[in-house]
XYZ file of C-alpha atoms in Angstrom:
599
model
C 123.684 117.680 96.503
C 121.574 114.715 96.327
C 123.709 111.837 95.632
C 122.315 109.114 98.208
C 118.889 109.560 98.808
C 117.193 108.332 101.705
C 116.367 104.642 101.220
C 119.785 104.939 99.371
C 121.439 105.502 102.111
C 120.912 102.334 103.382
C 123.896 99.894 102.644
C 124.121 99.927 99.054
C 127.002 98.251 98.341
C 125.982 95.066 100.225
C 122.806 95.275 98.613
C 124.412 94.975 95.388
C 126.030 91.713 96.261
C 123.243 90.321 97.614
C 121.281 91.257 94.821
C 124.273 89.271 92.261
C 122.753 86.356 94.627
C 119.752 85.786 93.213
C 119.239 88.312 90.067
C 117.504 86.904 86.740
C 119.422 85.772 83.772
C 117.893 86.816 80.672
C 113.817 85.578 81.447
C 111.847 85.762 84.458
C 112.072 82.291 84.636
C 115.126 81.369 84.613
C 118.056 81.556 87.666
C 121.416 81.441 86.831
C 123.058 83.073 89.597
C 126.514 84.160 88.670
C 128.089 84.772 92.195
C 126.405 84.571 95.691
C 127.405 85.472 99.198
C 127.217 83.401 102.141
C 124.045 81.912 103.359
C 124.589 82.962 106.870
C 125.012 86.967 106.007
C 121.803 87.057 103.561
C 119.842 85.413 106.631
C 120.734 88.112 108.803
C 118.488 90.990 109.532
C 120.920 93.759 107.624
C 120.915 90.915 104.933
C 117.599 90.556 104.536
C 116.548 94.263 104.264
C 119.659 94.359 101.628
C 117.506 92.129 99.658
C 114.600 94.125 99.974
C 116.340 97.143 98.747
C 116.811 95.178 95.967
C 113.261 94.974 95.409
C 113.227 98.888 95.829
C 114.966 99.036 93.088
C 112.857 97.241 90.726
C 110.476 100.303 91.015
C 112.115 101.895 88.401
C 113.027 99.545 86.060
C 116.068 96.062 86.156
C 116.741 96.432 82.427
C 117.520 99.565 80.915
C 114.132 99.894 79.028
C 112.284 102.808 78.940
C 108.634 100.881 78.741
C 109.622 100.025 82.299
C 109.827 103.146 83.821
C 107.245 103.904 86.569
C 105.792 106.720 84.791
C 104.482 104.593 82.071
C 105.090 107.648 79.578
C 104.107 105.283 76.704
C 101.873 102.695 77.989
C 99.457 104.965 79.911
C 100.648 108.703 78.300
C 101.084 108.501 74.761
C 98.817 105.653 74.406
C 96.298 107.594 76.260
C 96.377 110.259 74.093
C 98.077 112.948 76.170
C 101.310 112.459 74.339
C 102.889 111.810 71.469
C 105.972 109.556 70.874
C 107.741 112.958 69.610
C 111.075 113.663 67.652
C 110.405 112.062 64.449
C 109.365 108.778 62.773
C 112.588 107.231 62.609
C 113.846 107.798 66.437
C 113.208 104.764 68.668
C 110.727 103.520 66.037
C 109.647 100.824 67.798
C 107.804 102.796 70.127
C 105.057 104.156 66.640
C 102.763 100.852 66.894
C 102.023 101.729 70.290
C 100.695 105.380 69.655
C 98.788 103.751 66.540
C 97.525 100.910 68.501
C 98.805 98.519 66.721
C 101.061 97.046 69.113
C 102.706 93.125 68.701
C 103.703 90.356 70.521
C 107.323 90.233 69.344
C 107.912 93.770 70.798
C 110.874 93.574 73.170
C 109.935 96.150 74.602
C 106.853 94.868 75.753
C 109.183 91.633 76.876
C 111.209 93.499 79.155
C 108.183 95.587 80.563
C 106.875 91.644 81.551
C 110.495 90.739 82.460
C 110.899 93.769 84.559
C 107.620 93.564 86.324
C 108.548 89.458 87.081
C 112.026 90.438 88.066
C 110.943 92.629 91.028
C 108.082 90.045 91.901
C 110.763 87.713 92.305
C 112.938 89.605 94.549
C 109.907 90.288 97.081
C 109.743 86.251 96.886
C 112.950 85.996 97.887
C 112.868 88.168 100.528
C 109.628 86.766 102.373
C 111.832 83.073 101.472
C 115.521 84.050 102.971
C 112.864 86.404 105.909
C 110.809 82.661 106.903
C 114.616 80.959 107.175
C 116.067 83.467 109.240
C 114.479 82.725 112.212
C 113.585 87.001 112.687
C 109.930 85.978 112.944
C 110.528 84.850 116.159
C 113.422 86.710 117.425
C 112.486 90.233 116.546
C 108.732 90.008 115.328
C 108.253 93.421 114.700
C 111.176 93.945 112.612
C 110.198 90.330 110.588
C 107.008 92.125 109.985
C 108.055 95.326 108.869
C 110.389 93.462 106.204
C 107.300 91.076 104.998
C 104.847 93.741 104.901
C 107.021 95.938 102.472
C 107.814 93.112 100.834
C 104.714 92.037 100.455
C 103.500 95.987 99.433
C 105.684 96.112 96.701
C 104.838 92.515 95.371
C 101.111 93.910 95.149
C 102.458 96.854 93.433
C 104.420 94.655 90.708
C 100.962 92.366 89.785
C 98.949 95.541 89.834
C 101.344 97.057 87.317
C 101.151 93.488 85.536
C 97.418 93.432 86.110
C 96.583 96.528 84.020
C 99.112 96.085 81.225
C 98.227 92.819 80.759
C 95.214 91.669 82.694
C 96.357 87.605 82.524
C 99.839 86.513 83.889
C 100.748 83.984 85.941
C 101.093 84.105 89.777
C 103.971 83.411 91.822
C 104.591 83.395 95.214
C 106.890 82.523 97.670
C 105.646 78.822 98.219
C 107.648 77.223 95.560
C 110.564 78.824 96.954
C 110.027 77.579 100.363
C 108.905 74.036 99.354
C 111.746 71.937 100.943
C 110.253 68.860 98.938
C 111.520 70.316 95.660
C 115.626 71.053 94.585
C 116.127 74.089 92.725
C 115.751 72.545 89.556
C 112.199 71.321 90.341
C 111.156 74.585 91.721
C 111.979 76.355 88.424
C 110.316 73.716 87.039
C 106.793 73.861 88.687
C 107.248 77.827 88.077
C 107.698 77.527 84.733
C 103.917 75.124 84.689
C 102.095 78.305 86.002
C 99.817 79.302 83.192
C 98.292 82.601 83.269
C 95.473 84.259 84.619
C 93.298 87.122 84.997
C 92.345 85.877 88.509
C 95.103 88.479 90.322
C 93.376 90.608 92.363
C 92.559 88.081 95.429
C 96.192 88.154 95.708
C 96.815 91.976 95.255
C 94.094 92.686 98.095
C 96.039 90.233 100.382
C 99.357 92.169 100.003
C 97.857 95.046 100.434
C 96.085 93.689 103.368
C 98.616 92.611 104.862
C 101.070 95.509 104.004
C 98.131 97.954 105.803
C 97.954 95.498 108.877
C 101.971 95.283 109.223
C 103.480 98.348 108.140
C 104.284 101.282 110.603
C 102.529 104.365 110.276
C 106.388 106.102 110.252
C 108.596 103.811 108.534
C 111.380 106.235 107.201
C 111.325 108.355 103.600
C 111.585 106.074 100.642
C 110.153 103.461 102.110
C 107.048 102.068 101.573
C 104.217 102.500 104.966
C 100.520 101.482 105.931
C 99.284 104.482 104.336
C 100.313 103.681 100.922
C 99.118 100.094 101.554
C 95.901 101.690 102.070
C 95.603 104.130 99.181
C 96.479 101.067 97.000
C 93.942 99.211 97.986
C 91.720 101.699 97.312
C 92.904 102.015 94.111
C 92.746 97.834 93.432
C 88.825 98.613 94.381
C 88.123 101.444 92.215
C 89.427 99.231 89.487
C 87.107 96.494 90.100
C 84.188 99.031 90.470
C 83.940 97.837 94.618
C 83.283 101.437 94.922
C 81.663 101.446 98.135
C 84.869 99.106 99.682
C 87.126 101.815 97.511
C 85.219 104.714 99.622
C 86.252 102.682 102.648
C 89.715 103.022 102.105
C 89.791 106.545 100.790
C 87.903 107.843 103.746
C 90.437 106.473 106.110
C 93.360 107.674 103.862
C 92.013 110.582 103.445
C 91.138 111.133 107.541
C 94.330 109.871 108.655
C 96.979 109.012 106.090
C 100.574 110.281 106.668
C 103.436 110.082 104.692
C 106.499 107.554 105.560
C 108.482 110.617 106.902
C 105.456 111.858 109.018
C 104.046 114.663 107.178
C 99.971 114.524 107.024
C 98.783 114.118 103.508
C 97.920 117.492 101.754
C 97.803 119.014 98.520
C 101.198 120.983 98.507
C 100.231 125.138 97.583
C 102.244 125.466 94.781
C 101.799 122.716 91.943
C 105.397 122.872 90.701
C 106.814 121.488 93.582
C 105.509 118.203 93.042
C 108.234 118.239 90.430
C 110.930 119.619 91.931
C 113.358 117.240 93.133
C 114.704 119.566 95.654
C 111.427 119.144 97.547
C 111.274 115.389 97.597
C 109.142 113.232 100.170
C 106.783 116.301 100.145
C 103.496 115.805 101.620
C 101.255 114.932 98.641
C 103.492 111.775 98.312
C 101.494 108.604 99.028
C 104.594 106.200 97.223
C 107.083 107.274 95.351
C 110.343 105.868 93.164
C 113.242 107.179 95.065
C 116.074 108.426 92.418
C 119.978 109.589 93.408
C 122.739 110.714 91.461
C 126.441 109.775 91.718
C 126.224 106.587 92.936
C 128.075 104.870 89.829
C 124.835 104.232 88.056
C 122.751 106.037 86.122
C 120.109 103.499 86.396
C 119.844 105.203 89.984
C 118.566 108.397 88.756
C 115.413 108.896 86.332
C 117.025 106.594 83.525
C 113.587 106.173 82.080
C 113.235 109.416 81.396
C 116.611 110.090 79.920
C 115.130 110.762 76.157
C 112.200 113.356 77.112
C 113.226 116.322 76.981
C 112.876 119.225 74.390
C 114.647 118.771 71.327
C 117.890 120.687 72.245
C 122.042 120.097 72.221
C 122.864 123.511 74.151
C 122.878 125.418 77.171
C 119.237 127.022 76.751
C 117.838 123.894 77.421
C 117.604 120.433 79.700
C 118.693 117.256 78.722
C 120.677 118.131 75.587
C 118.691 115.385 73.869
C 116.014 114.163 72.094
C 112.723 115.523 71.414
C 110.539 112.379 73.062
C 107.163 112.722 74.739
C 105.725 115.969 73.144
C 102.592 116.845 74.940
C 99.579 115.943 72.391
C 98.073 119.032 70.543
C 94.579 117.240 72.274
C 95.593 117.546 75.330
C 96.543 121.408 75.436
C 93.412 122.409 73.991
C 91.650 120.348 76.664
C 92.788 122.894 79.214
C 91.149 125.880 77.892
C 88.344 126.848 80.368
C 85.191 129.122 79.829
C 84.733 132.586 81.004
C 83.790 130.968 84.248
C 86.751 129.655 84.435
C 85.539 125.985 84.284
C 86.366 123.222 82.074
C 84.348 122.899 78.802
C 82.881 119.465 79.777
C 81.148 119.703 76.605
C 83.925 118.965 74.729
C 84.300 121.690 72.815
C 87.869 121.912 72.698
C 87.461 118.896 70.736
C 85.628 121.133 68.418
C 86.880 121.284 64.396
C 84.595 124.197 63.634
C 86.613 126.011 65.803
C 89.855 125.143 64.945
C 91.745 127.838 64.222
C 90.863 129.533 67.899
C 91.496 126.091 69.345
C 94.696 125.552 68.413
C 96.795 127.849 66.404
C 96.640 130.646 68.874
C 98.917 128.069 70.611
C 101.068 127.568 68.297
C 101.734 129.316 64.926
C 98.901 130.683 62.217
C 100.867 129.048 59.521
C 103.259 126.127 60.424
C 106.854 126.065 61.680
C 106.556 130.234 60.158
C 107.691 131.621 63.197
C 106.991 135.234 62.000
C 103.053 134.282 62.369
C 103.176 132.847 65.786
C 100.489 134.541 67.984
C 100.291 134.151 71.665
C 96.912 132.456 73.079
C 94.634 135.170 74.150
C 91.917 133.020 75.545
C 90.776 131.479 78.978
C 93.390 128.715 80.420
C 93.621 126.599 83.275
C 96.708 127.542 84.834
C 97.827 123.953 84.821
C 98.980 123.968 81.356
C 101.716 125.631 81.868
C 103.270 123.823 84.229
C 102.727 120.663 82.720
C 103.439 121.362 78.747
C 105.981 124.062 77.637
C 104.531 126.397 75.072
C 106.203 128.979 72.908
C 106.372 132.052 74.713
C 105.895 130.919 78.064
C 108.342 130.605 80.767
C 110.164 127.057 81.171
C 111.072 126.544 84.466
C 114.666 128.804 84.855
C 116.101 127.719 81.875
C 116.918 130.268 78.880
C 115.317 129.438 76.385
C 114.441 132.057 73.758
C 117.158 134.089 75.586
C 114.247 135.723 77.663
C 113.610 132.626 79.609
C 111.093 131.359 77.399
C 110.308 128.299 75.112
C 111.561 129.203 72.196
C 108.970 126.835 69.709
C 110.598 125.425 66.776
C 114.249 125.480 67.776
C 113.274 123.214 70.921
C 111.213 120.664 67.956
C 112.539 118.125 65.983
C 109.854 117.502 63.985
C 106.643 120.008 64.081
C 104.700 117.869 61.461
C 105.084 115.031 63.184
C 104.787 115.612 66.621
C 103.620 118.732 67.294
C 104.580 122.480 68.914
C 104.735 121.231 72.668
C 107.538 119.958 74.761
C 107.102 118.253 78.568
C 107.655 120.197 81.569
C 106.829 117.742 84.054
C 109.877 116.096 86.014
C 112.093 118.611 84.068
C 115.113 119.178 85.963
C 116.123 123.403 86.583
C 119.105 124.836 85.136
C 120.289 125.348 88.937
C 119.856 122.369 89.505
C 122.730 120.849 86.895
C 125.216 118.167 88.748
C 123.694 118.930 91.836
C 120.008 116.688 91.004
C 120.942 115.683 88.181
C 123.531 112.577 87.439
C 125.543 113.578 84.223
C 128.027 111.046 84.333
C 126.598 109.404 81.351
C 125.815 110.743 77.452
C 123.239 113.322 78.009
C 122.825 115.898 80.969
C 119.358 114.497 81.180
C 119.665 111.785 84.173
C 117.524 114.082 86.696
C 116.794 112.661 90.128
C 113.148 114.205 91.330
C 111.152 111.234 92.891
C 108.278 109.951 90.675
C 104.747 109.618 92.378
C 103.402 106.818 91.728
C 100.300 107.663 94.019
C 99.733 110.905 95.234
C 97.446 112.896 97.484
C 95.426 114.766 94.204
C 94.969 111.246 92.676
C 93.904 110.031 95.989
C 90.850 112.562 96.325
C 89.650 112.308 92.571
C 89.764 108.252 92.936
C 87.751 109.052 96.044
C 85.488 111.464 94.184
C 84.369 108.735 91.684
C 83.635 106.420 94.489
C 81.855 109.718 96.586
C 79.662 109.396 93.268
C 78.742 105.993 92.775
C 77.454 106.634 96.942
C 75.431 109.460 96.011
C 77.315 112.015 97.648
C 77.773 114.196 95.633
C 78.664 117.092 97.720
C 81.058 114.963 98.611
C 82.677 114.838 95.306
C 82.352 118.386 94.417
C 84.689 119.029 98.169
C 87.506 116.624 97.040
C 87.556 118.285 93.336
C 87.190 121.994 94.408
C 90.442 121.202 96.787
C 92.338 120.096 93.878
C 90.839 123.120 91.546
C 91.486 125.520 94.139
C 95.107 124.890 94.855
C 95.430 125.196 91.045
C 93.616 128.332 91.972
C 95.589 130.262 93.599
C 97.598 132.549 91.647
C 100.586 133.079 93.857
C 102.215 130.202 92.006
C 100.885 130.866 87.895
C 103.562 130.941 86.012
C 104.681 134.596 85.461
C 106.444 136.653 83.052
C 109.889 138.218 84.064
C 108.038 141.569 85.179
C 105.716 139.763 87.474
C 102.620 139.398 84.946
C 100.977 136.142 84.321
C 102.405 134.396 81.194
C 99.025 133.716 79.687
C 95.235 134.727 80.215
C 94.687 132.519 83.761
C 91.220 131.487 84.213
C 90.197 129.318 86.650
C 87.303 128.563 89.327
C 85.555 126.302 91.569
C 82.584 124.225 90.758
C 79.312 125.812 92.096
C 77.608 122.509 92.128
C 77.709 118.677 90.450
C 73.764 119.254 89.834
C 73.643 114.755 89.316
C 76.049 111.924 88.857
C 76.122 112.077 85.279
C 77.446 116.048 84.988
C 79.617 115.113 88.484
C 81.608 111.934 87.080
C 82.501 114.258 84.001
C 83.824 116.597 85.445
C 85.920 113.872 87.597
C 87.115 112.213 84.799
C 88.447 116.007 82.974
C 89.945 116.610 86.180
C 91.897 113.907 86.548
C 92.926 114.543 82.902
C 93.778 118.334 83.435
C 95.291 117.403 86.767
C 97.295 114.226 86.227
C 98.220 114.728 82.602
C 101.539 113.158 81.491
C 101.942 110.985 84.620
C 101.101 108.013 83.002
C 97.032 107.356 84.413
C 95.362 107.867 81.656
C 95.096 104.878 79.993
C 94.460 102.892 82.351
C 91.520 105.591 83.646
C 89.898 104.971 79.690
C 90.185 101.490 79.797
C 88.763 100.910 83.467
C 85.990 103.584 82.648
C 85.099 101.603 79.642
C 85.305 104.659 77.330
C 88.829 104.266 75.833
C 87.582 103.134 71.917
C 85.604 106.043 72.120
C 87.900 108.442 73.415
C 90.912 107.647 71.894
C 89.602 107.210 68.461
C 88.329 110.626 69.084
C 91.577 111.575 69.824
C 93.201 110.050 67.083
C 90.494 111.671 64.101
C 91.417 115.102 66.159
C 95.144 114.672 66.519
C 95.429 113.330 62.415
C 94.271 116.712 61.401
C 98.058 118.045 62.101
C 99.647 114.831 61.970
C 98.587 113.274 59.777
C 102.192 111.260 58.567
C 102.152 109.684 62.016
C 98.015 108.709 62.371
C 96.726 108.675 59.296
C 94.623 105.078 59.387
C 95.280 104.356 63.055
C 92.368 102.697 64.903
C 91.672 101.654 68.538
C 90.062 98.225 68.560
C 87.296 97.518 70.995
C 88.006 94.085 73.194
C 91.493 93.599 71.899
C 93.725 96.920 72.311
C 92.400 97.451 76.408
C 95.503 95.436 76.919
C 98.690 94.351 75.540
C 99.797 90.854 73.908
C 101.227 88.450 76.152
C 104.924 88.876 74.618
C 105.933 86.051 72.279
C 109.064 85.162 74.090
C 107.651 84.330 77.459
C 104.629 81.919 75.367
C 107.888 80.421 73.091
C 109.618 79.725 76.888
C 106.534 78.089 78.313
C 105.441 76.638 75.347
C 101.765 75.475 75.845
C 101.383 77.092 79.106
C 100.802 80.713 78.606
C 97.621 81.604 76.722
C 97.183 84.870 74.384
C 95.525 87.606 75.065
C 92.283 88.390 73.049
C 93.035 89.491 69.277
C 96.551 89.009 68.911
């Protein structure tokens, strides 16, 4: 039963009371601490790392609010156009401006994302503060440096997640904190006179740096290591188009990089098991969010996720809830391969003329009329059914249809608004009820798989774009035929109760990438097909440059069958790459923070 999981096991309990030490109030900037514990026991070594679990914790959220999960299912899914919002208009209708682009500054939502991201900045301040008091720099050096340089990782994490939502905020570190000239009242004070900016990623390198230069190889699941440090970085690069510095990093990540528990970094055979939270801290994890159940709190386990799951209420299905984050009609067609078993880079999926063959086949040749529904007989990268559940197909070992399989409308809220598809992704088994899942609160669906944040597949096809932009192409084409050939291997398809595969499996190795223009492509549909629903994509659109053109795309394709939802929705070049700077935080430092471009 997973009910502590490894950095969980560490003292929890005391880091909850440190943590009621220095949390937030209601804003980032504010702190109004409400009880503390002694000075002498936070200043102590176990102290200290309490504090820093703390900061663990931030991973997945400090508020409750689903836009701060680490998944990003709306920010960088649905607003990518791999998703849709799902169950119906009126259900958590704050989240339909985002999927229309037409998100505001008053959203709270898009407050607590900032307050979130701020709250776990903080906490990796105060840990590198309370870790320069303690004296541990000099009386255990190595274990001072371990605590800064996850500290420090995990700061880097929260502006790069700040970075890419936002692109301007303002940056903190610990120097106000430890500036003895100042009382606390000052401090919050000159924090408070930080404006924003979009000049972050000097200081996300350096915690990375650092992290990489610090950090043990072998530092312990659930815990941060030099290895993620690196990938990170390369990541940062890529972002900034430093692609030969990002091929830097990747090749030594790629050569060397182990995971925190010691495992060497590989792609794992079978595909499903990067979901399975019985196989946790697997080898294709580069960092992860670390989730438990029975520990009091629900916030412990995959909270974020709580509302997507298919639209169900009994025991044929997960989560007994809600109908949220249905896989967009877009993004299942985009898996459909040729009889070569490659992707149609051509976009053809895209295709209205071809409509009919492109979509129904999926789904049902007239509507919600289940009586019409005809199973796909074309070409599909395996992929898709693992990552979207389909009507007819397998879903994972849960009921279903009463033959095991997704049973299409019944598991829909609203077809017309959302679509035929439900997630699969980080969908807990039916074997695996109370034993990974928490379901202590109102719905079963409190799972407790780990979330990647980075892992080993993403790793090789950031490293393919930057193979590219070198000229080595071959290079490229190896790190995208690894990930297309573990998707190749047919062991682990999904199959039919007699043994067959549950849909016509088609899938192949590139020959060659005959130039850059055909090779980055292909890169860019495999991380698609590959990553989909994980929250990259976009953030991929909008650091490729492409996202007006793609996601309008999207959004004339996707209005065709949903039309009440995008009828008239637009995505506006140099405004919607990133989100308003939320009203509250500009009211709070009124005449400090500046707006974000078009809002």
């Amino acid at each position: 039963m997973k009910t502590i999981t490894n950095l969980k096991k560490l003292p929890i309990l005391v880091a909850v009371l440190l943590m009621i030490g220095v949390s937030c109030s209601d804003e980032f900037l504010e702190v109004a601490p409400t009880g503390q514990v002694s000075g002498d026991l936070v200043a102590s070594p176990a102290g200290i790392d309490g504090l820093l679990i703390g900061a663990y914790s931030a991973l997945n959220g400090v508020f409750g609010n689903r836009f701060e999960g680490p998944n990003h299912w709306i920010t960088g899914s649905i607003m990518g156009g791999e998703a849709n919002k799902g169950t119906d208009a009126g259900d958590y209708s704050a989240i339909n401006p985002f999927q229309r682009y037409e998100q505001d500054p008053t959203s709270g939502d898009l407050n607590n994302l900032w307050r979130g991201r701020f709250e776990g900045v903080k906490r990796c301040n105060i840990v590198l503060e309370k870790l320069q008091l303690s004296g541990l720099y000099d009386s255990n050096p190595s274990e001072a440096a371990r605590i800064s340089g996850e500290a420090r990782m995990l700061r880097g994490h929260f502006y790069f997640d700040l970075k890419k939502h936002f692109n301007s905020v303002p940056y903190i570190d610990e120097s106000i904190y430890l500036d003895e000239s100042l009382d606390e009242g000052q401090k919050q004070a000159a924090i408070a006179a930080i404006p924003n900016t979009p000049d972050l990623w000097g200081n996300i390198e350096a915690d990375f740096q650092y992290a990489f230069d610090n950090l043990p190889a072998e530092n312990g699941p659930g815990r941060v290591n030099k290895w993620a440090a690196g990938a990170y970085m390369g990541k940062a690069k890529l972002f900034q188009n430093k692609f030969a510095e990002a091929k830097t990093w990747f090749d030594d990540v790629i050569t060397n990089g182990v995971t925190s528990n010691g495992l060497k970094y590989a792609l794992l055979d079978d595909y499903a098991e990067i979901y399975n939270a019985e196989n946790d801290n697997h080898a294709e994890s580069v960092m992860d969010v670390e989730s438990a159940n029975n520990t009091g709190s629900v916030q412990n386990a995959n909270a974020f996720d709580d509302l997507n799951y298919p639209y169900n209420t009994g025991p044929d299905g997960p989560g007994n809830c809600c109908g949220f984050f249905q896989p967009s009609i877009q993004l299942a067609n985009t898996f459909r391969t040729g009889a070569d078993g490659l992707p149609l880079l051509d976009g053809s999926y895209d295709d209205p003329a071809n409509e009919v063959d492109n979509i129904y086949r999926h789904v049902f040749t007239n509507g919600l009329d289940e009586d019409d529904f005809v199973e796909d007989p074309d070409p599909l990268d395996p992929r898709i059914d693992h990552s979207i559940g389909r009507r007819g197909i397998p879903y994972l070992d849960w009921p279903g249809d009463g033959a095991g399989n997704h049973p299409g409308s019944a598991w829909i809220r609203s077809f017309p608004y959302a679509g035929p598809y439900s997630p699969k992704k980080y969908i807990y088994y039916q074997s695996q009820e109370n034993s990974f899942t928490d379901g202590s609160s109102w719905t079963r669906g409190y799972a407790t798989m780990n979330y990647t944040i980075i892992r080993f597949a993403d790793v090789l096809l950031m490293a393919a774009e930057a193979e590219i932009e070198a000229g080595t192409l071959d290079k490229a084409l190896e790190y995208v035929n690894l990930v297309r050939a573990r998707a190749a291997n047919s062991e682990h398809w999904v199959k039919n109760s007699d043994g067959t595969d549950a849909a016509n499996y088609v899938i192949s190795e590139y020959t060659s990438f005959p130039d850059a223009a055909f090779a980055t492509d292909a890169v860019r549909l495999e991380r698609k097909l590959e990553l989909s629903g994980e929250g990259h994509r976009f953030f991929d659109l909008v650091r490729w440059g492409v996202a007006p053109t793609e996601l309008n795309n999207y959004l004339t394709y996707e209005s065709q069958y949903l039309t009440t939802k995008f009828g008239g929705a637009s995505f506006t070049s140099g405004k919607n790459e990133y989100m308003p700077i939320p009203q509250t935080q500009i009211d709070i430092q009124s005449g400090v923070l500046t707006q974000n471009p078009g809002y």
